PDB file of C-alpha atoms in Angstrom:
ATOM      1  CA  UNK R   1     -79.832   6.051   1.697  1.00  0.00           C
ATOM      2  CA  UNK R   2     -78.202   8.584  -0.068  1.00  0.00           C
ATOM      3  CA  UNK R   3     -73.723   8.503  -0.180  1.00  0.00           C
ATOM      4  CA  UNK R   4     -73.983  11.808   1.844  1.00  0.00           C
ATOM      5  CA  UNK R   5     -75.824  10.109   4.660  1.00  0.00           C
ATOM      6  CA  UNK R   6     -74.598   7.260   4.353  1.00  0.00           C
ATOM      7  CA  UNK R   7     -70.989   9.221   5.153  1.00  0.00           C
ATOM      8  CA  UNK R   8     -72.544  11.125   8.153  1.00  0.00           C
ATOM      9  CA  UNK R   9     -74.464   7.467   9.320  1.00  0.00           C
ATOM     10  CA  UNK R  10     -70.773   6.314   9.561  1.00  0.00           C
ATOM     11  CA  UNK R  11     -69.068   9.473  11.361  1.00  0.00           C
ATOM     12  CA  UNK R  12     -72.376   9.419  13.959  1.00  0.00           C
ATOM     13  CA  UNK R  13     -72.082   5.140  14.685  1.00  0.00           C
ATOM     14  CA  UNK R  14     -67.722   6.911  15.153  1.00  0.00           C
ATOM     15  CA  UNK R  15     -68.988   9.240  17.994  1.00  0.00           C
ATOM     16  CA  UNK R  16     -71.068   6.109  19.213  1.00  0.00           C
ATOM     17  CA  UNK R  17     -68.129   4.223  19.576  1.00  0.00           C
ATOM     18  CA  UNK R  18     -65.713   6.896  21.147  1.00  0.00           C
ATOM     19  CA  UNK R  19     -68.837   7.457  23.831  1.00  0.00           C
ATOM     20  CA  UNK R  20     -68.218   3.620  24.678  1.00  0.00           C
ATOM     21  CA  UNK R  21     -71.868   2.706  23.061  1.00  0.00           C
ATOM     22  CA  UNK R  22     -71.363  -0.041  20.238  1.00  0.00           C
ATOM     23  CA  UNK R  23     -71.412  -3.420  20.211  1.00  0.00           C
ATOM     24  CA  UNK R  24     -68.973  -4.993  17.113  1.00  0.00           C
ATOM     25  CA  UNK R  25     -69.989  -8.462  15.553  1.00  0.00           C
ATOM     26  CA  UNK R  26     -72.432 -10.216  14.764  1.00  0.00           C
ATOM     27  CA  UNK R  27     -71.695 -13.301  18.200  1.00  0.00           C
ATOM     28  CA  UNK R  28     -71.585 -10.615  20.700  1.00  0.00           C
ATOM     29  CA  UNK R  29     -74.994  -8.499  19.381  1.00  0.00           C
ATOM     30  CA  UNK R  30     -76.293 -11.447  19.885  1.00  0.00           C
ATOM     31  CA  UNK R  31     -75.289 -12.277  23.481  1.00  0.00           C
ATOM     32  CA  UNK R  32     -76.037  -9.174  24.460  1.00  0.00           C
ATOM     33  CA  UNK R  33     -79.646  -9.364  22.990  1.00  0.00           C
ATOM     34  CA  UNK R  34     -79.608 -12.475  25.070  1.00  0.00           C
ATOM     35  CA  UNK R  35     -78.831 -10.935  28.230  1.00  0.00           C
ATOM     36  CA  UNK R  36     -80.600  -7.995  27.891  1.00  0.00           C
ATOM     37  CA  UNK R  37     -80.485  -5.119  30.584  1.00  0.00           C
ATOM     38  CA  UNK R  38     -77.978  -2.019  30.034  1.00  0.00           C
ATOM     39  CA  UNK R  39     -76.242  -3.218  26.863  1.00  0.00           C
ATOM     40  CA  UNK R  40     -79.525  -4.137  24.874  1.00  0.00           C
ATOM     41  CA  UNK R  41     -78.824  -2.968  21.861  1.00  0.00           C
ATOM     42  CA  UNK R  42     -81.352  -0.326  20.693  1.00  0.00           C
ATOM     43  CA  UNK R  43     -80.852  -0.495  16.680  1.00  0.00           C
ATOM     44  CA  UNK R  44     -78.612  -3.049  14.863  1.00  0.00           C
ATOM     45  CA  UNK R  45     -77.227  -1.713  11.649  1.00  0.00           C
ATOM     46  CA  UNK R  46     -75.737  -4.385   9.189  1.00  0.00           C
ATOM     47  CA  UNK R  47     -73.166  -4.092   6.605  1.00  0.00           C
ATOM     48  CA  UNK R  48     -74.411  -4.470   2.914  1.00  0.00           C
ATOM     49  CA  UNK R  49     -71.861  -7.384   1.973  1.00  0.00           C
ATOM     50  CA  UNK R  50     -73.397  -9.941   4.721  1.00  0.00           C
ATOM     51  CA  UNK R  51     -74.160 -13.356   4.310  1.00  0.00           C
ATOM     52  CA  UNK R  52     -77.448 -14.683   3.974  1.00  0.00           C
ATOM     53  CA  UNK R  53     -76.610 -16.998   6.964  1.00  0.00           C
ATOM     54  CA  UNK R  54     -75.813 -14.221   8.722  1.00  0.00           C
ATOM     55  CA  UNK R  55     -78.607 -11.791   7.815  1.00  0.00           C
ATOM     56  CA  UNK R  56     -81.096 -14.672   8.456  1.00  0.00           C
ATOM     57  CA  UNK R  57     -79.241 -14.576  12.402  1.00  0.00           C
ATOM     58  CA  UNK R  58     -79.310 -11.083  12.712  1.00  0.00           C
ATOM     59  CA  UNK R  59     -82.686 -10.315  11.410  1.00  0.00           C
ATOM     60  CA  UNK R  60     -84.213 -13.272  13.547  1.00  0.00           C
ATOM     61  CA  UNK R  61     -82.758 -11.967  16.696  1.00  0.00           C
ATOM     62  CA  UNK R  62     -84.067  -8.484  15.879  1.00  0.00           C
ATOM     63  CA  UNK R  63     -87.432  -9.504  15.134  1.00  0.00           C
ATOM     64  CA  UNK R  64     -87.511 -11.500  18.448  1.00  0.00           C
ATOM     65  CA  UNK R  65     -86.003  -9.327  21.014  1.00  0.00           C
ATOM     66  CA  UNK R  66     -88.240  -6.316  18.363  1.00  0.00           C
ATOM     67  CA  UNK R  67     -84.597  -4.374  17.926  1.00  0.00           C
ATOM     68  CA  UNK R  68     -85.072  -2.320  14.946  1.00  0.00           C
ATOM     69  CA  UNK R  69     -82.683  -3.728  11.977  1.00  0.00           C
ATOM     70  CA  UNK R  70     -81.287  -1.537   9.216  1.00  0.00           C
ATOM     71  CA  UNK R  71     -79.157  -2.700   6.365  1.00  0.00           C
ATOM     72  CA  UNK R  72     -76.897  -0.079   5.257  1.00  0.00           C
ATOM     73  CA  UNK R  73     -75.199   0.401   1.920  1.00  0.00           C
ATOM     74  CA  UNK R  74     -71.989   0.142   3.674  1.00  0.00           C
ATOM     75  CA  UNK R  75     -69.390  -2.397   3.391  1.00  0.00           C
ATOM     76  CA  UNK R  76     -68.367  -4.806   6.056  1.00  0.00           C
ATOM     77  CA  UNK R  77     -64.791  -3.380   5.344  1.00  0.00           C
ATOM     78  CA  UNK R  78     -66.070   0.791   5.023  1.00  0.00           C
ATOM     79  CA  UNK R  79     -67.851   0.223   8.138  1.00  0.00           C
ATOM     80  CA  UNK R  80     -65.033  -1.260  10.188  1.00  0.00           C
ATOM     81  CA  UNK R  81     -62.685   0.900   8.441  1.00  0.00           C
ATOM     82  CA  UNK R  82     -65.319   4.403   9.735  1.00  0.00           C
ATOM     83  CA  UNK R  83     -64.828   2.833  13.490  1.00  0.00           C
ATOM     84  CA  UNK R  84     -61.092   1.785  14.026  1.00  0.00           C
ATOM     85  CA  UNK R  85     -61.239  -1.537  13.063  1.00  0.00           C
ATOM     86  CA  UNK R  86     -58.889  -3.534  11.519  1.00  0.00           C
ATOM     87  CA  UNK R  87     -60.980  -6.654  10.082  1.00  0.00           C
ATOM     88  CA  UNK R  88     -64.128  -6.748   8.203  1.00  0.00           C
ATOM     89  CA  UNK R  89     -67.382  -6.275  10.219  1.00  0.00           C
ATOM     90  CA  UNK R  90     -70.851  -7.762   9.476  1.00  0.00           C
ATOM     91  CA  UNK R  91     -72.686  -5.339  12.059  1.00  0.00           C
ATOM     92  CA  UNK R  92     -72.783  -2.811  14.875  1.00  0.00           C
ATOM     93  CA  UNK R  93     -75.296  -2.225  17.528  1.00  0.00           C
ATOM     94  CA  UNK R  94     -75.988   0.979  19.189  1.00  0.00           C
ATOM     95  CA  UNK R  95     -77.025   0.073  22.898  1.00  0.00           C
ATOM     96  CA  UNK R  96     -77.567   4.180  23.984  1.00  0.00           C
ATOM     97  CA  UNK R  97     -81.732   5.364  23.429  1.00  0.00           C
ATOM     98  CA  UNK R  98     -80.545   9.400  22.556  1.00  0.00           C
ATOM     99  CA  UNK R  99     -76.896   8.012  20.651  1.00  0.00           C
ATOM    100  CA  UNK R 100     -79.558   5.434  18.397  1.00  0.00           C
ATOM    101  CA  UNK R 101     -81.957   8.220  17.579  1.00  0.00           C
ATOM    102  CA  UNK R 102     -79.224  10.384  16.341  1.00  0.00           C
ATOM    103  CA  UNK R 103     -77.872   7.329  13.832  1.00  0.00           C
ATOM    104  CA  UNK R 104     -81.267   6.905  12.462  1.00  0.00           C
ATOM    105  CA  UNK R 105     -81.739  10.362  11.422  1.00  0.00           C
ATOM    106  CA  UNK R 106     -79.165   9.368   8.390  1.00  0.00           C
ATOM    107  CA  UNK R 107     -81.556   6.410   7.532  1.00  0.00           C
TER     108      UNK R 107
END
């Protein structure tokens, strides 16, 4: 992923989140994996900096409930920082078919 997608990755998962579409954190990705229905996320993207604890999570939840996972070369603090959070984030989930299609084109 080049630094010029990787910028327009972050301003499309911004419109995601003003249109009411993302899931923050790693916990409540997984719930909602869980519970499926509406808010099953369609694509999980995860910050660069994670740990391998929590990459092993993520990745095993994606694999099961077969979300696609993508690692981006964005920070936990770049990508929090790109969506109007405050604190560090591990990873965002896109729960919208069209809105997840439009983030991937920047993959």
């Amino acid at each position: 992923v080049s630094m010029k997608d990787d910028k327009k990755l972050l301003a499309t998962l911004g419109l995601c989140v003003r249109a009411g579409k993302v899931i923050f954190g790693v916990p409540m990705i997984c719930d909602a994996m869980r519970r499926g229905g509406a808010k099953m996320p369609c694509i999980v993207f995860e910050a660069a900096d994670t740990s391998d604890n929590t990459h092993k999570r993520i990745a095993d939840k994606c694999t099961y409930y077969k979300v696609k996972h993508i690692k981006i070369t964005a920070g936990g603090e770049e990508l929090a920082a790109a969506l109007g959070k405050t604190a560090h984030l591990a990873a965002v989930a896109v729960t919208d078919e069209k809105m997840s299609l439009m983030a991937e084109k920047y993959i």
